[in-house]
Coordinates of C-alpha atoms (C1' of nucleotides) in Angstrom, one line a residue:
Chain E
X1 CA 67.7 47.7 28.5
X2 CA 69.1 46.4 25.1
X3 CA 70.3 47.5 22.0
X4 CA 70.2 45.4 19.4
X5 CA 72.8 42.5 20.0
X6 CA 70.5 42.1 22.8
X7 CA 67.6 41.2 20.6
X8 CA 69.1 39.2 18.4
X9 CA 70.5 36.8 21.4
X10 CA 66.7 36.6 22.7
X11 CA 65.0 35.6 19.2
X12 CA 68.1 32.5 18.9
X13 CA 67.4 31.5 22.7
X14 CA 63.3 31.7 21.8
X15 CA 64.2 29.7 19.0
X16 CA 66.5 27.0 20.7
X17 CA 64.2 26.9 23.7
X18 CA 60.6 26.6 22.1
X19 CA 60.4 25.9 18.2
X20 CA 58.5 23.2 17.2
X21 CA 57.0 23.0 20.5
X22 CA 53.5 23.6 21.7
X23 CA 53.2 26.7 24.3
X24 CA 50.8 28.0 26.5
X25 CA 50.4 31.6 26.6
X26 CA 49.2 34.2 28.9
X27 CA 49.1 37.4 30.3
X28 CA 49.4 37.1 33.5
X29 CA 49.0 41.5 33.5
X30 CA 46.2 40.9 31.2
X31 CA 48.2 44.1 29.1
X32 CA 48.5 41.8 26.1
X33 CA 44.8 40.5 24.5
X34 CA 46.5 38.7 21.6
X35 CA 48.2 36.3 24.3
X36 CA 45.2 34.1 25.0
X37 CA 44.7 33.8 20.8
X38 CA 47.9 32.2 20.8
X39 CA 47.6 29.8 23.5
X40 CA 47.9 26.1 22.7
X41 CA 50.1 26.8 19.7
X42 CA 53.1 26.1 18.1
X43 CA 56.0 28.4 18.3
X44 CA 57.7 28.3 14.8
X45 CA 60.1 31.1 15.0
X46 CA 61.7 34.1 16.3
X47 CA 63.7 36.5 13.9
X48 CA 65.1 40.0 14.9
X49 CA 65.4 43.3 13.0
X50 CA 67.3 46.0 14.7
X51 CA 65.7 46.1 18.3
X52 CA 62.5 44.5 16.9
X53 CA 61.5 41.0 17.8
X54 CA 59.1 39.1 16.1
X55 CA 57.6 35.6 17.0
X56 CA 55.6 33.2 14.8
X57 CA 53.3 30.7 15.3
X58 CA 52.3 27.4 13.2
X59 CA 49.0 27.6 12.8
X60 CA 48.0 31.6 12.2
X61 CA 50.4 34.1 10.1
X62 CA 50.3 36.4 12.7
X63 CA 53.1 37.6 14.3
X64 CA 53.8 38.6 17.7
X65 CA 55.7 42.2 17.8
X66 CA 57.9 43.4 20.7
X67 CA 59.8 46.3 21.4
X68 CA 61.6 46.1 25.0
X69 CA 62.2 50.0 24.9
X70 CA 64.4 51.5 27.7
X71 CA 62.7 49.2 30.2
X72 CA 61.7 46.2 28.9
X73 CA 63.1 42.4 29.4
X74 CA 62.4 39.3 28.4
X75 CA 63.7 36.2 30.0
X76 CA 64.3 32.6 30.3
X77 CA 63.7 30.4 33.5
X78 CA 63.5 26.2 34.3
X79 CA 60.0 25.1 34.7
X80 CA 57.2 26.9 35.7
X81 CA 58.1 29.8 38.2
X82 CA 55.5 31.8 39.8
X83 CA 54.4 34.9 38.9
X84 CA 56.3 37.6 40.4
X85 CA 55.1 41.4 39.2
X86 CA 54.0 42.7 36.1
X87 CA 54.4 40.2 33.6
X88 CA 52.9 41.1 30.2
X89 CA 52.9 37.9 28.2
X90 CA 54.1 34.4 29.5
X91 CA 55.3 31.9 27.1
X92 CA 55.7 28.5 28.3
X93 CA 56.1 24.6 27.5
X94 CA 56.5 23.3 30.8
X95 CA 60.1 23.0 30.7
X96 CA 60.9 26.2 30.4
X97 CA 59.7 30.1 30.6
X98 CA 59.8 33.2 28.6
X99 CA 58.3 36.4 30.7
X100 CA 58.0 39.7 28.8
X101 CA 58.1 42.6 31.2
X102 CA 57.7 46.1 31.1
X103 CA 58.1 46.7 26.8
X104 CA 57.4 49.6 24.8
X105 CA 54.9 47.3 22.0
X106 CA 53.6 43.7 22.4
X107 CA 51.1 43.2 19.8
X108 CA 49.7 40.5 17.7
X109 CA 50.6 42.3 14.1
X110 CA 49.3 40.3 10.6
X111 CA 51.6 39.8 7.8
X112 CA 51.4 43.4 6.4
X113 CA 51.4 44.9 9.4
X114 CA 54.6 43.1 10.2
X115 CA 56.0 44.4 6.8
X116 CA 55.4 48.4 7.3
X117 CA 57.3 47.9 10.6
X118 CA 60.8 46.3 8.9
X119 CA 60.2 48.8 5.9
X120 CA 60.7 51.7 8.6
X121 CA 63.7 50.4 9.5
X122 CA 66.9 50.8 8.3
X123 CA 69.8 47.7 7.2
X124 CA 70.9 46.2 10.4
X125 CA 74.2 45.4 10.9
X126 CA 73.7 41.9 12.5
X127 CA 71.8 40.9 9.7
X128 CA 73.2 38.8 6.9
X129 CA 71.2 40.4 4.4
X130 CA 72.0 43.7 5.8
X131 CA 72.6 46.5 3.0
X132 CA 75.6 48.7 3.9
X133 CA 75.5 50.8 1.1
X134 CA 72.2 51.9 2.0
X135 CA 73.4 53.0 5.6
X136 CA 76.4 54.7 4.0
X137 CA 74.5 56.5 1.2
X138 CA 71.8 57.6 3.4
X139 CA 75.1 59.5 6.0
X140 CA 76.9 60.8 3.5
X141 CA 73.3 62.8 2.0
X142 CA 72.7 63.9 5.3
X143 CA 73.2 67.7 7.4
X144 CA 71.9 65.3 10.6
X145 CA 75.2 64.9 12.8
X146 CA 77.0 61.4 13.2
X147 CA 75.9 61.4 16.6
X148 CA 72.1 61.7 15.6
X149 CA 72.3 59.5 12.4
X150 CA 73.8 56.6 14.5
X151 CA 70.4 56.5 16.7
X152 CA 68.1 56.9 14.1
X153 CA 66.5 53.4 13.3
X154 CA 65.2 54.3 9.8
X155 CA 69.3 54.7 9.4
X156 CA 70.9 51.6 11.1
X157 CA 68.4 49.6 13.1
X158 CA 70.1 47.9 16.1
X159 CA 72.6 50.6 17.3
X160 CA 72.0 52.1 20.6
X161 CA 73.6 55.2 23.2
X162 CA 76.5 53.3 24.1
X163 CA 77.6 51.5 20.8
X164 CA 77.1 55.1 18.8
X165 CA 79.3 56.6 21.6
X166 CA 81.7 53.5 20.9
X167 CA 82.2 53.8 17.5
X168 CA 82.3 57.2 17.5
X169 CA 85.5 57.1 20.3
X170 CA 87.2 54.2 18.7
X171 CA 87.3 55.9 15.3
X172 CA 88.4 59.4 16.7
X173 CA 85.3 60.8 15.3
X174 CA 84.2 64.4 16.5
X175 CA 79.9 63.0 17.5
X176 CA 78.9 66.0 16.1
X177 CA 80.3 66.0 12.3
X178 CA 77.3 66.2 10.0
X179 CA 76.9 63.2 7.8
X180 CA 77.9 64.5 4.4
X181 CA 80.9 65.8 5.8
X182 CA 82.5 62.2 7.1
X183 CA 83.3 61.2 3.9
X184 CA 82.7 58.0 2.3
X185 CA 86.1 55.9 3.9
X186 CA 84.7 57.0 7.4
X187 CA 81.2 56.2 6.8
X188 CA 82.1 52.7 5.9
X189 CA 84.7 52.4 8.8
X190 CA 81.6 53.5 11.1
X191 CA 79.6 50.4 9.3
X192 CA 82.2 47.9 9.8
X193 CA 83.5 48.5 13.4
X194 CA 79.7 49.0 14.2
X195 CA 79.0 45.4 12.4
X196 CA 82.6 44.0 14.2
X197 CA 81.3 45.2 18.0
X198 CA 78.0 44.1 17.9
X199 CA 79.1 40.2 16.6
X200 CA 81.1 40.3 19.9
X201 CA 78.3 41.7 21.6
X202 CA 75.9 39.2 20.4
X203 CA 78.1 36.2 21.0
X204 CA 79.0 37.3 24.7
X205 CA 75.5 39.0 25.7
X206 CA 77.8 42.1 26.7
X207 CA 78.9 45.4 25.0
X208 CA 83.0 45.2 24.8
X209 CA 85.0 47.9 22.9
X210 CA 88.1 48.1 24.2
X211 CA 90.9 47.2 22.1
X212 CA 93.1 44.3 23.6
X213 CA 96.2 46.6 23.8
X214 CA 93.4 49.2 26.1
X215 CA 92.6 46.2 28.4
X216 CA 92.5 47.3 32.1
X217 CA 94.7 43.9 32.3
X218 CA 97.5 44.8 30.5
X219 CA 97.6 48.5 31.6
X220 CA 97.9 47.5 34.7
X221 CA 94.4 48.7 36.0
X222 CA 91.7 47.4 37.6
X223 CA 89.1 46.3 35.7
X224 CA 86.0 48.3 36.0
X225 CA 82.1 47.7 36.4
X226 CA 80.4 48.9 34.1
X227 CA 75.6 48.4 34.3
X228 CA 76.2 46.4 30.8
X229 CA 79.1 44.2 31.9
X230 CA 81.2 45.3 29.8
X231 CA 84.5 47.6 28.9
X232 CA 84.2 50.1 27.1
X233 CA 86.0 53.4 26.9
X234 CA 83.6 56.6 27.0
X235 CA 80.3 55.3 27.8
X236 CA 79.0 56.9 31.5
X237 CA 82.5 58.2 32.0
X238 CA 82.4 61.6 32.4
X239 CA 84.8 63.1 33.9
X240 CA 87.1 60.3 34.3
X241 CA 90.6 60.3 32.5
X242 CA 90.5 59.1 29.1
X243 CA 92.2 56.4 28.3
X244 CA 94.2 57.3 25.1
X245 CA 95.1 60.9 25.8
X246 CA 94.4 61.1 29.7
X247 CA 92.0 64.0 29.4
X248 CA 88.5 64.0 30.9
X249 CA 85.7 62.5 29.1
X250 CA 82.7 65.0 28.3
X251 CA 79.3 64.1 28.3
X252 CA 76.2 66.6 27.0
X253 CA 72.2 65.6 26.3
X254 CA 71.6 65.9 22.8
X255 CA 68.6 65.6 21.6
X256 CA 67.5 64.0 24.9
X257 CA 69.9 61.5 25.0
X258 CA 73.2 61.7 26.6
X259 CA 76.4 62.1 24.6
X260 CA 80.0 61.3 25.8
X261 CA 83.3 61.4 23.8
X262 CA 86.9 62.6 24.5
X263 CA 86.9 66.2 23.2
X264 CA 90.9 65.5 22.2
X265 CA 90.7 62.2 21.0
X266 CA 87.8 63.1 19.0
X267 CA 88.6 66.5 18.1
X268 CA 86.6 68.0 15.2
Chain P
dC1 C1' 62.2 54.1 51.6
dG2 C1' 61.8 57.7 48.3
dG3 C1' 64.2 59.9 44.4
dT4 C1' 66.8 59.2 40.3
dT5 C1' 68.2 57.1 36.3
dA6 C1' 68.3 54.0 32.2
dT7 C1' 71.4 50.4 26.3
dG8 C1' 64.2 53.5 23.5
dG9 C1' 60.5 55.4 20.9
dT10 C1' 56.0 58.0 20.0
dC11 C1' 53.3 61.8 20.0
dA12 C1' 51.9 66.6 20.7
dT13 C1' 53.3 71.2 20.6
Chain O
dT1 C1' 61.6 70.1 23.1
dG2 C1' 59.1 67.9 26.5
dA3 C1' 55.5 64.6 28.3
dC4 C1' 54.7 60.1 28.5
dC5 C1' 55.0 55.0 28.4
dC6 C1' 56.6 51.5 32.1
dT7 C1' 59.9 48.5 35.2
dA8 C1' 64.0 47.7 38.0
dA9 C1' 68.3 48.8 39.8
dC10 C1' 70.8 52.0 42.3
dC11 C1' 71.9 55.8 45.5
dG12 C1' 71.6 58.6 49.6
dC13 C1' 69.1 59.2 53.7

DNA sequence: CGGTTATGGTCAT
DNA sequence: TGACCCTAACCGC
């Protein structure tokens, strides 16, 4: 269940674990056709864009595309472990294992096809090459709400529920301020503590927001549990205290997707 | 053990 | 806006 830190952590540990080596690939589900095309190759590369992944191969300039959705996973094991479940493409070199499970898209895309997926998308803010101005001018032409812009991957590619939600707390944003009205020092604050928390998130393969002077340490609290492994200060915390202003945290589904933000400390 | 939920996205209506 | 995709973890019984 990964937002885009996620992704880019996978395509480095693809890379460490397999380039340059020759790979036997399957699909041990027999969901993914291209698999057995690529089979006895050599794995070249693996390069993320926003919660895309794409993996390339020596001898073909065809890519492999996956999109782990809200349910997908992709990981690493020693050796050769035995099938357990659904598995929709196995990548292997006999020292170690990738297995692809449950994604939204795993297809063999060519070279063009591979292009009109990254033009969809919008800079990405763990991406050298990233463009921030385009992020910012897109938000500040827009009636869309922060909350809505922040999830839309034609806008920033990479964010996800819980770093919008983030971002939003950390800069006292009200979720539901259009775009145009932010104004242009906010927009770029939203870029830059967005660029800021996913670096961490990437480097520790966990979402942490909480500023050190917030840790449950040195408050005196105990440190929480959070599904991601993480701290963080509004995500799935409805109706606790906030942490800042001691009010309770709200949570709402917009747009089918759940919301949460401290009404105070985010007051419009 | 069954029901619920999820860090996502597409498509039809 | 809702159905659907598809898997695993978690919760209450």
């Amino acid at each position: 269940m990964p937002e885009g830190h996620v992704i880019h952590r996978l395509a480095s540990d693809i890379v460490d674990t397999f380039a340059g080596h020759r790979i036997a690939s399957s699909s041990p589900q027999g969901r993914f056709a291209g698999a057995r095309l690529l089979d006895g190759n050599v794995l070249e590369s693996a390069e993320a864009w926003g919660k895309h992944l794409f993996v390339g191969f020596a001898s073909t300039a065809a890519e492999v595309h996956i999109h782990l959705g809200i349910y997908g996973t992709m990981r690493l094991a020693e050796g050769e472990p035995e099938v357990v479940g659904q598995v929709r493409w196995r990548v292997t070199d006999g020292v170690s294992t990738v297995d692809l499970r449950g994604p939204n898209t795993c297809a063999l895309l060519d070279p063009a096809e591979v292009a009109a997926v990254i033009d969809r998308l919008g800079p990405d803010p763990l991406r050298p090459d990233a463009d921030a101005q385009k992020f910012i001018d897109r938000v500040l032409r827009s009636r869309s709400t922060i909350a809505t812009l922040l999830m839309d991957q034609s806008v920033i590619a990479g964010t996800g529920n819980i770093y919008r939600a983030e971002v939003l707390f950390r800069l006292g944003i009200d979720p539901l301020t259009p775009g145009r009205s932010l104004g242009r020092e906010r927009a770029e604050a939203i870029w830059q503590d967005t660029v800021e928390l996913m670096r961490i998130g990437r480097q520790r393969g966990r979402i942490d927001t909480v500023r050190p002077e917030h840790d449950p340490e040195a408050m005196g609290r105990p440190p929480r549990k959070d599904d991601h492994g993480g701290e963080v200060y509004v995500y799935r915390r409805q109706n606790q205290p906030c942490w800042i202003c001691g009010g309770p945290i709200l949570t709402n589904t917009i747009a089918g997707r759940n919301l949460f933000w401290c009404p105070v400390c985010q007051a419009a």
